[in-house]
Short mmCIF file of C-alpha atoms in Angstrom, two decimals:
data_model
loop_
_atom_site.label_atom_id
_atom_site.label_comp_id
_atom_site.label_asym_id
_atom_site.label_seq_id
_atom_site.Cartn_x
_atom_site.Cartn_y
_atom_site.Cartn_z
CA MET A 24 -82.72 -18.92 -43.17
CA VAL A 25 -79.02 -19.69 -43.78
CA GLY A 26 -76.99 -21.27 -40.97
CA ARG A 27 -73.23 -20.79 -40.24
CA GLY A 28 -72.20 -24.10 -41.73
CA VAL A 29 -73.99 -23.96 -45.06
CA ILE A 30 -72.79 -22.72 -48.40
CA ASP A 31 -73.25 -19.00 -48.89
CA GLU A 32 -75.01 -18.65 -52.23
CA GLY A 33 -73.28 -15.31 -52.91
CA THR A 34 -69.64 -16.48 -52.51
CA GLY A 35 -69.66 -20.23 -52.49
CA THR A 36 -67.28 -20.32 -49.36
CA VAL A 37 -67.74 -21.77 -45.90
CA GLY A 38 -67.35 -19.19 -43.10
CA ALA A 39 -65.18 -16.87 -45.23
CA GLN A 40 -66.35 -13.82 -43.40
CA THR A 41 -65.52 -15.33 -40.02
CA SER A 42 -61.96 -16.31 -41.10
CA ALA A 43 -61.25 -12.86 -42.46
CA GLN A 44 -62.32 -11.26 -39.22
CA ARG A 45 -60.11 -13.60 -37.20
CA ALA A 46 -57.09 -12.84 -39.39
CA ARG A 47 -57.75 -9.15 -39.07
CA ARG A 48 -57.89 -9.42 -35.29
CA LEU A 49 -54.62 -11.39 -35.16
CA ALA A 50 -52.90 -8.87 -37.39
CA ILE A 51 -54.04 -6.01 -35.19
CA ALA A 52 -52.94 -7.86 -32.05
CA GLY A 53 -49.51 -8.59 -33.54
CA LEU A 54 -49.07 -5.00 -34.55
CA LEU A 55 -50.08 -3.89 -31.08
CA VAL A 56 -47.46 -6.21 -29.51
CA ILE A 57 -44.77 -4.76 -31.78
CA VAL A 58 -45.81 -1.21 -30.96
CA LEU A 59 -45.87 -1.94 -27.23
CA THR A 60 -42.50 -3.69 -27.39
CA VAL A 61 -40.85 -0.82 -29.26
CA ALA A 62 -42.41 1.65 -26.86
CA ALA A 63 -41.23 -0.38 -23.85
CA VAL A 64 -37.59 -0.67 -24.96
CA PRO A 65 -36.55 2.84 -23.86
CA VAL A 66 -38.37 2.44 -20.54
CA LEU A 67 -36.90 -1.01 -19.87
CA GLY A 68 -33.47 0.13 -20.99
CA PHE A 69 -33.52 3.13 -18.68
CA VAL A 70 -34.81 1.20 -15.67
CA ALA A 71 -32.88 -2.08 -16.03
CA TYR A 72 -29.78 -0.78 -17.84
CA GLY A 73 -29.77 2.94 -17.01
CA PRO A 74 -27.26 5.06 -15.08
CA ALA A 75 -28.86 4.44 -11.68
CA ARG A 76 -28.81 0.67 -12.17
CA SER A 77 -25.16 0.75 -13.27
CA VAL A 78 -24.17 2.75 -10.20
CA SER A 79 -26.09 0.34 -7.95
CA ALA A 80 -24.41 -2.65 -9.62
CA TYR A 81 -20.97 -1.09 -9.05
CA PHE A 82 -21.60 -0.48 -5.37
CA ASP A 83 -23.08 -3.99 -5.00
CA ALA A 84 -19.86 -5.43 -6.45
CA LEU A 85 -17.77 -3.46 -3.96
CA GLU A 86 -19.90 -4.61 -1.04
CA ASP A 87 -19.66 -8.22 -2.27
CA GLY A 88 -15.87 -7.99 -2.55
CA ASP A 89 -16.00 -8.74 -6.28
CA ALA A 90 -13.27 -6.62 -7.87
CA ALA A 91 -13.76 -7.97 -11.41
CA ALA A 92 -17.48 -7.12 -11.37
CA ALA A 93 -16.71 -3.63 -10.07
CA LEU A 94 -14.09 -3.03 -12.77
CA ASP A 95 -16.61 -4.11 -15.44
CA ARG A 96 -18.74 -1.11 -14.46
CA LEU A 97 -15.94 1.40 -15.05
CA VAL A 98 -14.45 3.06 -18.13
CA LEU A 99 -10.71 2.49 -17.78
CA GLY A 100 -7.64 2.50 -19.95
CA GLU A 101 -4.88 -0.08 -19.74
CA ILE A 102 -3.70 -0.73 -16.19
CA THR A 103 -0.29 -2.35 -15.70
CA ASP A 104 -0.01 -1.92 -11.93
CA GLY A 105 -3.31 -3.34 -10.77
CA TRP A 106 -1.98 -5.26 -7.76
CA ALA A 107 -4.54 -3.57 -5.49
CA LEU A 108 -7.48 -4.23 -7.84
CA THR A 109 -8.21 -7.66 -6.40
CA ASP A 110 -10.82 -9.40 -4.28
CA ASP A 111 -8.40 -9.54 -1.32
CA ALA A 112 -7.95 -5.76 -1.44
CA LEU A 113 -11.74 -5.42 -1.09
CA ARG A 114 -12.65 -8.21 1.29
CA GLY A 115 -10.16 -7.16 3.94
CA ALA A 116 -11.22 -3.52 3.91
CA PRO A 117 -12.05 -1.95 7.28
CA SER A 118 -15.10 -0.37 5.66
CA LEU A 119 -16.97 -0.76 2.35
CA PRO A 120 -19.82 1.47 1.13
CA THR A 121 -23.30 0.49 2.32
CA ARG A 122 -26.87 1.87 2.21
CA LEU A 123 -26.44 3.36 -1.26
CA THR A 124 -29.10 5.77 -2.50
CA VAL A 125 -29.07 7.28 -5.99
CA THR A 126 -30.69 10.62 -5.23
CA HIS A 127 -30.69 12.18 -8.71
CA VAL A 128 -29.79 11.27 -12.30
CA GLU A 129 -29.36 13.74 -15.13
CA VAL A 130 -28.83 12.53 -18.71
CA ASP A 131 -27.38 14.67 -21.47
CA GLY A 132 -27.01 12.64 -24.66
CA ASN A 133 -24.37 9.98 -24.10
CA ARG A 134 -23.29 11.47 -20.79
CA ALA A 135 -24.99 11.30 -17.41
CA THR A 136 -24.43 12.42 -13.82
CA ALA A 137 -25.63 10.43 -10.84
CA ASP A 138 -25.77 11.93 -7.36
CA VAL A 139 -25.32 9.28 -4.67
CA ARG A 140 -25.41 9.01 -0.91
CA TYR A 141 -23.86 6.15 1.05
CA ASP A 142 -22.29 5.20 4.38
CA LEU A 143 -18.54 4.60 4.69
CA ALA A 144 -16.18 4.51 7.68
CA GLY A 145 -18.91 5.59 10.09
CA THR A 146 -20.08 8.65 8.12
CA THR A 147 -22.70 9.38 5.47
CA ARG A 148 -21.16 10.77 2.31
CA SER A 149 -22.57 12.41 -0.83
CA GLN A 150 -20.91 12.83 -4.20
CA SER A 151 -21.56 12.90 -7.94
CA LEU A 152 -20.45 10.25 -10.41
CA SER A 153 -20.00 10.76 -14.15
CA LEU A 154 -21.22 8.09 -16.57
CA VAL A 155 -20.92 7.49 -20.28
CA ARG A 156 -23.26 5.47 -22.54
CA ARG A 157 -21.86 2.68 -24.68
CA PRO A 158 -23.64 0.47 -27.28
CA GLY A 159 -25.44 -2.36 -25.55
CA LEU A 160 -26.98 -5.78 -26.12
CA TRP A 161 -28.29 -6.34 -29.69
CA GLY A 162 -28.25 -2.60 -30.19
CA LEU A 163 -31.35 -2.28 -27.97
CA PHE A 164 -30.13 -1.56 -24.47
CA PRO A 165 -27.26 0.91 -24.04
CA GLN A 166 -24.69 0.21 -21.34
CA TRP A 167 -23.94 2.96 -18.88
CA LEU A 168 -20.46 2.89 -17.32
CA ILE A 169 -18.98 5.03 -14.56
CA ASP A 170 -16.22 7.22 -15.97
CA PRO A 171 -13.71 8.18 -13.24
CA GLY A 172 -11.18 9.51 -15.79
CA GLU A 173 -8.45 7.64 -13.93
CA LEU A 174 -8.61 5.55 -10.81
CA PRO A 175 -7.47 7.35 -7.65
CA ARG A 176 -4.11 6.27 -6.25
CA LEU A 177 -2.69 5.55 -2.84
CA ASP A 178 0.52 7.58 -2.67
CA LEU A 179 2.61 5.30 -0.47
CA VAL A 180 5.56 6.82 1.38
CA VAL A 181 7.25 3.75 2.84
CA ASP A 182 10.63 3.36 4.52
CA GLY A 183 12.16 -0.03 5.10
CA ALA A 184 9.87 -2.29 3.04
CA SER A 185 9.41 -3.30 -0.58
CA THR A 186 5.98 -4.86 -0.03
CA LEU A 187 3.09 -4.02 2.24
CA HIS A 188 -0.21 -5.41 3.46
CA LEU A 189 -3.16 -3.61 1.83
CA ASN A 190 -6.32 -4.86 3.52
CA SER A 191 -5.93 -8.63 2.93
CA ALA A 192 -3.66 -8.30 -0.12
CA ASP A 193 0.13 -8.30 -0.26
CA VAL A 194 1.23 -5.72 -2.81
CA PRO A 195 4.54 -4.19 -3.95
CA VAL A 196 5.39 -0.58 -3.20
CA PRO A 197 5.76 1.24 -6.54
CA ARG A 198 7.20 4.72 -6.83
CA ASP A 199 4.05 6.19 -8.37
CA GLY A 200 1.57 4.73 -5.88
CA LEU A 201 -1.15 2.17 -6.47
CA PRO A 202 -4.45 2.60 -8.38
CA VAL A 203 -7.38 1.51 -6.21
CA LEU A 204 -11.14 1.13 -6.40
CA PHE A 205 -13.35 3.62 -4.58
CA PRO A 206 -15.10 4.54 -2.33
CA ILE A 207 -13.32 2.25 0.14
CA GLU A 208 -11.45 2.54 3.41
CA TYR A 209 -8.01 0.94 3.13
CA SER A 210 -5.77 -0.44 5.85
CA THR A 211 -2.01 -0.39 5.15
CA GLY A 212 1.05 -1.60 6.99
CA PHE A 213 3.93 -4.03 6.74
CA ALA A 214 5.75 -6.55 8.90
CA GLU A 215 9.03 -7.90 7.57
CA ASP A 216 11.95 -9.67 9.18
CA TYR A 217 13.83 -6.49 10.07
CA PHE A 218 11.24 -3.70 9.89
CA ARG A 219 7.57 -3.23 10.64
CA SER A 220 5.15 -0.33 10.73
CA ASP A 221 2.04 0.76 12.56
CA VAL A 222 -1.18 0.19 10.60
CA GLN A 223 -2.51 3.30 8.87
CA GLN A 224 -6.05 3.68 7.52
CA ALA A 225 -7.10 5.90 4.62
CA VAL A 226 -10.46 6.58 2.98
CA VAL A 227 -10.38 6.83 -0.82
CA ASP A 228 -13.66 8.18 -2.22
CA GLY A 229 -12.46 9.21 -5.67
CA THR A 230 -12.83 12.95 -5.12
CA GLU A 231 -9.03 13.39 -4.97
CA PRO A 232 -6.56 11.91 -7.47
CA GLU A 233 -4.17 10.81 -4.69
CA VAL A 234 -4.42 9.97 -1.02
CA GLU A 235 -1.08 9.94 0.81
CA VAL A 236 -0.19 7.20 3.29
CA ARG A 237 3.05 7.41 5.28
CA LEU A 238 4.41 4.27 6.88
CA ALA A 239 7.40 4.77 9.20
CA ALA A 240 9.59 1.73 9.68
CA GLU A 241 10.29 0.43 13.16
CA PRO A 242 13.08 -2.11 13.72
CA THR A 243 12.02 -5.57 14.79
CA PRO A 244 13.51 -7.49 17.73
CA GLN A 245 15.15 -9.80 15.19
CA LEU A 246 17.04 -6.87 13.68
CA GLY A 247 18.11 -5.75 17.16
CA THR A 248 19.46 -9.21 17.91
CA GLU A 249 21.43 -9.41 14.68
CA VAL A 250 22.82 -5.88 15.07
CA GLU A 251 23.97 -6.72 18.58
CA ALA A 252 25.85 -9.71 17.18
CA LEU A 253 27.44 -7.47 14.52
CA VAL A 254 28.53 -4.95 17.17
CA ARG A 255 30.17 -7.67 19.26
CA GLU A 256 31.84 -9.11 16.17
CA HIS A 257 33.19 -5.66 15.28
CA LEU A 258 34.55 -5.03 18.79
CA ASP A 259 36.07 -8.50 19.01
CA GLU A 260 37.95 -7.70 15.82
CA CYS A 261 39.05 -4.36 17.26
CA VAL A 262 40.69 -5.96 20.31
CA THR A 263 42.92 -8.10 18.09
CA ALA A 264 44.82 -4.90 17.24
CA THR A 265 48.30 -4.38 18.75
CA THR A 266 48.38 -0.60 18.44
CA LEU A 267 47.23 2.16 20.77
CA MET A 268 44.56 3.35 18.29
CA PRO A 269 42.94 0.35 16.54
CA GLU A 270 41.96 1.37 13.01
CA GLY A 271 38.27 1.87 12.37
CA CYS A 272 37.38 1.44 16.05
CA THR A 273 35.74 3.79 18.52
CA PHE A 274 38.25 3.29 21.32
CA GLY A 275 41.98 3.75 21.79
CA LEU A 276 44.62 5.24 24.06
CA ASP A 277 46.28 8.57 23.32
CA SER A 278 49.72 8.68 24.98
CA VAL A 279 52.95 10.67 24.61
CA ASN A 280 55.01 7.86 26.17
CA ASP A 281 57.22 5.58 24.15
CA PHE A 282 55.70 2.09 24.11
CA GLN A 283 58.03 -0.88 23.95
CA GLY A 284 56.63 -3.39 21.49
CA ASP A 285 52.99 -4.20 20.94
CA VAL A 286 50.07 -3.70 23.29
CA GLU A 287 47.23 -6.11 23.99
CA TRP A 288 43.53 -5.26 24.10
CA GLU A 289 40.66 -7.10 25.75
CA MET A 290 36.95 -6.32 25.74
CA VAL A 291 35.73 -6.04 29.33
CA GLU A 292 32.21 -4.66 28.88
CA TYR A 293 30.25 -4.60 25.64
CA PRO A 294 27.92 -1.62 25.06
CA ASP A 295 24.19 -2.24 25.29
CA VAL A 296 22.68 -2.16 21.80
CA ARG A 297 19.44 -0.24 21.35
CA LEU A 298 18.18 0.82 17.92
CA THR A 299 16.81 4.32 17.43
CA SER A 300 16.14 6.83 14.63
CA GLU A 301 18.39 9.86 14.22
CA ARG A 302 18.13 12.39 11.37
CA ARG A 303 16.01 10.00 9.28
CA ARG A 304 18.51 7.15 9.69
CA LEU A 305 18.66 4.11 11.92
CA VAL A 306 21.48 4.01 14.47
CA THR A 307 22.47 2.27 17.66
CA ALA A 308 21.93 4.64 20.55
CA PRO A 309 25.23 5.83 22.09
CA ALA A 310 26.22 3.36 24.80
CA GLN A 311 29.19 2.94 27.11
CA GLY A 312 31.67 0.09 26.77
CA VAL A 313 34.96 -0.75 28.44
CA ALA A 314 38.13 -2.15 26.87
CA HIS A 315 41.29 -3.12 28.73
CA ILE A 316 44.85 -2.47 27.54
CA THR A 317 48.19 -3.90 28.72
CA GLY A 318 51.71 -3.12 27.55
CA THR A 319 55.14 -1.73 28.41
CA TYR A 320 56.20 1.87 27.88
CA ARG A 321 59.11 4.19 28.70
CA ASP A 322 58.05 7.29 30.60
CA ILE A 323 58.79 10.39 28.55
CA VAL A 324 59.95 12.33 31.64
CA THR A 325 61.84 9.81 33.77
CA ALA A 326 62.76 7.35 31.01
CA ALA A 327 61.71 4.63 33.43
CA GLU A 328 60.21 1.52 31.91
CA MET A 329 56.70 0.93 33.25
CA GLU A 330 53.82 -1.49 32.80
CA LEU A 331 50.44 -0.32 31.53
CA ASP A 332 47.41 -2.21 32.81
CA GLU A 333 44.17 -0.21 32.80
CA ASP A 334 40.56 0.00 31.62
CA VAL A 335 39.65 2.32 28.73
CA PRO A 336 35.98 3.46 28.72
CA PHE A 337 34.49 4.42 25.36
CA THR A 338 31.21 5.35 23.73
CA PHE A 339 29.93 3.31 20.82
CA THR A 340 27.34 4.19 18.17
CA ALA A 341 26.85 3.01 14.59
CA SER A 342 24.53 3.51 11.65
CA VAL A 343 22.44 0.50 10.66
CA THR A 344 21.35 -0.45 7.16
CA VAL A 345 19.93 -3.51 5.46
CA VAL A 346 21.60 -4.21 2.11
CA ASP A 347 20.42 -7.07 -0.09
CA GLY A 348 18.50 -8.47 2.87
CA GLN A 349 21.49 -8.42 5.22
CA PRO A 350 21.98 -6.02 8.19
CA ARG A 351 25.15 -3.94 8.20
CA ILE A 352 26.66 -1.51 10.70
CA GLN A 353 28.99 1.43 10.21
CA PRO A 354 30.69 2.63 13.44
CA LEU A 355 30.39 6.38 13.96
CA GLU A 356 32.17 8.94 16.05
CA ALA A 357 30.47 9.50 19.37
CA SER A 358 29.97 13.17 18.50
CA LEU A 359 27.59 12.12 15.72
CA SER A 360 24.90 11.34 18.21
CA GLY A 361 22.86 14.51 18.15
CA GLU A 362 25.80 16.97 18.11
CA SER A 363 27.24 17.24 14.59
CA ASP A 364 27.15 15.56 11.23
CA GLY A 365 30.68 14.13 11.77
CA GLY A 366 31.73 11.18 9.68
CA SER A 367 32.39 7.48 9.75
CA LEU A 368 35.58 5.96 11.02
CA GLY A 369 36.32 3.94 7.91
CA GLY A 370 35.66 0.30 7.11
CA GLU A 371 32.44 -1.63 7.54
#
């Protein structure tokens, strides 16, 4: 009887048969690991790196207020006006998408479509997203990216401001609107020294290339105060005139009598200044003022020399603009206020 540890008379080796079997088993096990790994790559790639996971990662980035992470999940060209593609523009949003569900994914070669459902701005929304496959890590796992074509834009129609508040971000107001991430609800408005607007909200879900937002400018109390000072300054200049009809002013005295020498003007009652919009321009609402004139004239009928000493009521209105950060007024004829186009009375 030959034991395991003795010399085999046929081969002269110790346990050769046992070693060969062990090597064979290891080789089979290694081959099985390779086969299982290769077989698992497509499954792992589709589950961990597939279209559904990419869509979920994009929505997670939006909900976290991480603009850079969201942009990394999109196929985009060069963007030179990305002032709204920031964390502040996300974190201050009235509403971000929540409760995402990827309901269906369809893959066709290097393209895919993902149907999603999510909550935004108090409603449940459904839409389809297009994705494209790009080479991935070590050539094993492809990267699926959402392909919006181009980012949707907020078409901003803004009067009276060069910058506005977009959620928590301060952004300029370009002529062609601002590219924004989606789906997000945006809050827009502005508050500057001389003008402010009501806050407007707009939902951008990416189904439309542009979403229009109109912000109408309202004058601030500071502008009203400075315009009132300009009106008084203008009228104080007017009463330095020595003629019956001060040039560029909205008051005067029309007389056929022959005045002897100069007259003197004095402002008795300044008009109340109230700013209002008229025909898409800012004006001071027509208001009554009173000037006082004194002088000497020769009556055209009796030739008697007489003294003039009387009040002259008038109506004042002016257009208001802000040029290079400074308010300006342009006095207008009283008839301009809601009656005719008229014209200015010259001088600023």
